[in-house]
Amino acid sequence: MHEYKITREDLRKGLNNVTHKDWLAAAVRLGFEVFENEGRGSHAVVRKPNLSHDDPDSLVATLVKTMYRQASEKTFREFMRRGCSEDAVWEALRML
């Protein structure tokens, strides 16, 4: 299994300050669909466009309302796993 590593250590530390709203906007900038009412409670989900919601491959990430560094790192890696380059994710988060 391929490991998706965040190589920009200086920026990775700043993931602690990335909010739920920042991730929602970044997902849209990266070309994914965001569904705020599909997740349970205070969650939102990010899906690949043009795939059925019944298709397990459509789910990219679940975004919790209160993001913390570990959740942001996991979300970051999920975008990389779905074909986004590290720099593209940083740019979508407006950190690069």
PDB file of C-alpha atoms in Angstrom:
ATOM      1  CA  MET A   1       0.000   0.000   0.000  1.00  0.00           C
ATOM      2  CA  HIS A   2       1.328   3.406  -0.967  1.00  0.00           C
ATOM      3  CA  GLU A   3       1.941   5.838   1.871  1.00  0.00           C
ATOM      4  CA  TYR A   4       0.898   9.407   1.181  1.00  0.00           C
ATOM      5  CA  LYS A   5       3.350  11.549   3.090  1.00  0.00           C
ATOM      6  CA  ILE A   6       3.054  15.271   3.644  1.00  0.00           C
ATOM      7  CA  THR A   7       6.555  16.515   2.899  1.00  0.00           C
ATOM      8  CA  ARG A   8       6.240  20.227   3.643  1.00  0.00           C
ATOM      9  CA  GLU A   9       6.885  20.158   7.392  1.00  0.00           C
ATOM     10  CA  ASP A  10       6.741  23.928   7.729  1.00  0.00           C
ATOM     11  CA  LEU A  11       3.196  23.975   6.329  1.00  0.00           C
ATOM     12  CA  ARG A  12       2.055  20.722   7.972  1.00  0.00           C
ATOM     13  CA  LYS A  13       2.325  22.332  11.396  1.00  0.00           C
ATOM     14  CA  GLY A  14      -0.197  24.944  10.249  1.00  0.00           C
ATOM     15  CA  LEU A  15      -2.864  22.289   9.640  1.00  0.00           C
ATOM     16  CA  ASN A  16      -3.887  22.824  13.263  1.00  0.00           C
ATOM     17  CA  ASN A  17      -5.366  26.169  12.167  1.00  0.00           C
ATOM     18  CA  VAL A  18      -7.317  24.822   9.176  1.00  0.00           C
ATOM     19  CA  THR A  19     -11.053  24.933   9.889  1.00  0.00           C
ATOM     20  CA  HIS A  20     -14.017  22.900   8.699  1.00  0.00           C
ATOM     21  CA  LYS A  21     -14.990  25.814   6.458  1.00  0.00           C
ATOM     22  CA  ASP A  22     -11.455  25.935   4.979  1.00  0.00           C
ATOM     23  CA  TRP A  23     -11.658  22.239   4.055  1.00  0.00           C
ATOM     24  CA  LEU A  24     -15.099  22.678   2.490  1.00  0.00           C
ATOM     25  CA  ALA A  25     -13.794  25.487   0.277  1.00  0.00           C
ATOM     26  CA  ALA A  26     -10.620  23.543  -0.580  1.00  0.00           C
ATOM     27  CA  ALA A  27     -12.637  20.499  -1.622  1.00  0.00           C
ATOM     28  CA  VAL A  28     -14.661  22.614  -4.049  1.00  0.00           C
ATOM     29  CA  ARG A  29     -11.479  24.232  -5.420  1.00  0.00           C
ATOM     30  CA  LEU A  30     -10.080  20.737  -6.016  1.00  0.00           C
ATOM     31  CA  GLY A  31     -13.171  19.775  -8.033  1.00  0.00           C
ATOM     32  CA  PHE A  32     -15.017  17.620  -5.512  1.00  0.00           C
ATOM     33  CA  GLU A  33     -18.626  17.887  -4.367  1.00  0.00           C
ATOM     34  CA  VAL A  34     -19.455  18.825  -0.784  1.00  0.00           C
ATOM     35  CA  PHE A  35     -22.590  17.670   1.027  1.00  0.00           C
ATOM     36  CA  GLU A  36     -23.130  19.328   4.386  1.00  0.00           C
ATOM     37  CA  ASN A  37     -26.432  17.593   5.109  1.00  0.00           C
ATOM     38  CA  GLU A  38     -25.328  14.081   4.223  1.00  0.00           C
ATOM     39  CA  GLY A  39     -23.056  13.468   7.177  1.00  0.00           C
ATOM     40  CA  ARG A  40     -24.254  12.618  10.635  1.00  0.00           C
ATOM     41  CA  GLY A  41     -24.678  15.460  13.068  1.00  0.00           C
ATOM     42  CA  SER A  42     -21.966  18.028  12.590  1.00  0.00           C
ATOM     43  CA  HIS A  43     -20.177  16.223   9.777  1.00  0.00           C
ATOM     44  CA  ALA A  44     -20.002  16.980   6.070  1.00  0.00           C
ATOM     45  CA  VAL A  45     -18.862  14.635   3.336  1.00  0.00           C
ATOM     46  CA  VAL A  46     -16.743  15.200   0.258  1.00  0.00           C
ATOM     47  CA  ARG A  47     -17.454  13.062  -2.780  1.00  0.00           C
ATOM     48  CA  LYS A  48     -16.081  12.570  -6.254  1.00  0.00           C
ATOM     49  CA  PRO A  49     -18.358  14.185  -8.823  1.00  0.00           C
ATOM     50  CA  ASN A  50     -20.451  12.094 -11.197  1.00  0.00           C
ATOM     51  CA  LEU A  51     -20.455   8.947  -9.057  1.00  0.00           C
ATOM     52  CA  SER A  52     -23.460   7.453  -7.337  1.00  0.00           C
ATOM     53  CA  HIS A  53     -23.563   8.030  -3.595  1.00  0.00           C
ATOM     54  CA  ASP A  54     -24.069   4.276  -3.279  1.00  0.00           C
ATOM     55  CA  ASP A  55     -20.631   3.718  -4.805  1.00  0.00           C
ATOM     56  CA  PRO A  56     -18.075   3.417  -1.988  1.00  0.00           C
ATOM     57  CA  ASP A  57     -15.407   4.923  -4.273  1.00  0.00           C
ATOM     58  CA  SER A  58     -17.350   8.192  -4.364  1.00  0.00           C
ATOM     59  CA  LEU A  59     -16.551   9.035  -0.728  1.00  0.00           C
ATOM     60  CA  VAL A  60     -13.362  11.080  -0.438  1.00  0.00           C
ATOM     61  CA  ALA A  61     -13.492  12.374   3.133  1.00  0.00           C
ATOM     62  CA  THR A  62     -15.722  13.013   6.104  1.00  0.00           C
ATOM     63  CA  LEU A  63     -15.160  16.446   7.601  1.00  0.00           C
ATOM     64  CA  VAL A  64     -15.874  16.901  11.276  1.00  0.00           C
ATOM     65  CA  LYS A  65     -17.091  20.292  12.442  1.00  0.00           C
ATOM     66  CA  THR A  66     -14.197  20.767  14.852  1.00  0.00           C
ATOM     67  CA  MET A  67     -11.089  19.974  12.843  1.00  0.00           C
ATOM     68  CA  TYR A  68      -7.883  19.256  14.711  1.00  0.00           C
ATOM     69  CA  ARG A  69      -4.409  18.585  13.364  1.00  0.00           C
ATOM     70  CA  GLN A  70      -4.693  14.794  13.100  1.00  0.00           C
ATOM     71  CA  ALA A  71      -8.076  15.052  11.344  1.00  0.00           C
ATOM     72  CA  SER A  72      -6.667  17.635   8.944  1.00  0.00           C
ATOM     73  CA  GLU A  73      -3.652  15.449   8.186  1.00  0.00           C
ATOM     74  CA  LYS A  74      -5.904  12.471   7.478  1.00  0.00           C
ATOM     75  CA  THR A  75      -8.136  14.594   5.245  1.00  0.00           C
ATOM     76  CA  PHE A  76      -5.073  15.965   3.448  1.00  0.00           C
ATOM     77  CA  ARG A  77      -3.853  12.425   2.731  1.00  0.00           C
ATOM     78  CA  GLU A  78      -7.285  11.382   1.476  1.00  0.00           C
ATOM     79  CA  PHE A  79      -7.167  14.127  -1.153  1.00  0.00           C
ATOM     80  CA  MET A  80      -3.682  12.975  -2.156  1.00  0.00           C
ATOM     81  CA  ARG A  81      -4.928   9.381  -2.342  1.00  0.00           C
ATOM     82  CA  ARG A  82      -7.630  10.553  -4.754  1.00  0.00           C
ATOM     83  CA  GLY A  83      -5.060  11.996  -7.154  1.00  0.00           C
ATOM     84  CA  CYS A  84      -4.404  15.521  -5.885  1.00  0.00           C
ATOM     85  CA  SER A  85      -0.785  16.551  -5.592  1.00  0.00           C
ATOM     86  CA  GLU A  86       0.462  17.864  -2.273  1.00  0.00           C
ATOM     87  CA  ASP A  87       1.000  21.318  -3.753  1.00  0.00           C
ATOM     88  CA  ALA A  88      -2.537  21.340  -5.195  1.00  0.00           C
ATOM     89  CA  VAL A  89      -3.989  20.667  -1.744  1.00  0.00           C
ATOM     90  CA  TRP A  90      -1.837  23.389  -0.166  1.00  0.00           C
ATOM     91  CA  GLU A  91      -2.946  25.792  -2.883  1.00  0.00           C
ATOM     92  CA  ALA A  92      -6.607  24.864  -2.389  1.00  0.00           C
ATOM     93  CA  LEU A  93      -6.180  25.588   1.329  1.00  0.00           C
ATOM     94  CA  ARG A  94      -4.603  28.940   0.367  1.00  0.00           C
ATOM     95  CA  MET A  95      -1.452  28.054   2.293  1.00  0.00           C
ATOM     96  CA  LEU A  96       0.906  27.997  -0.681  1.00  0.00           C
TER      97      LEU A  96
END
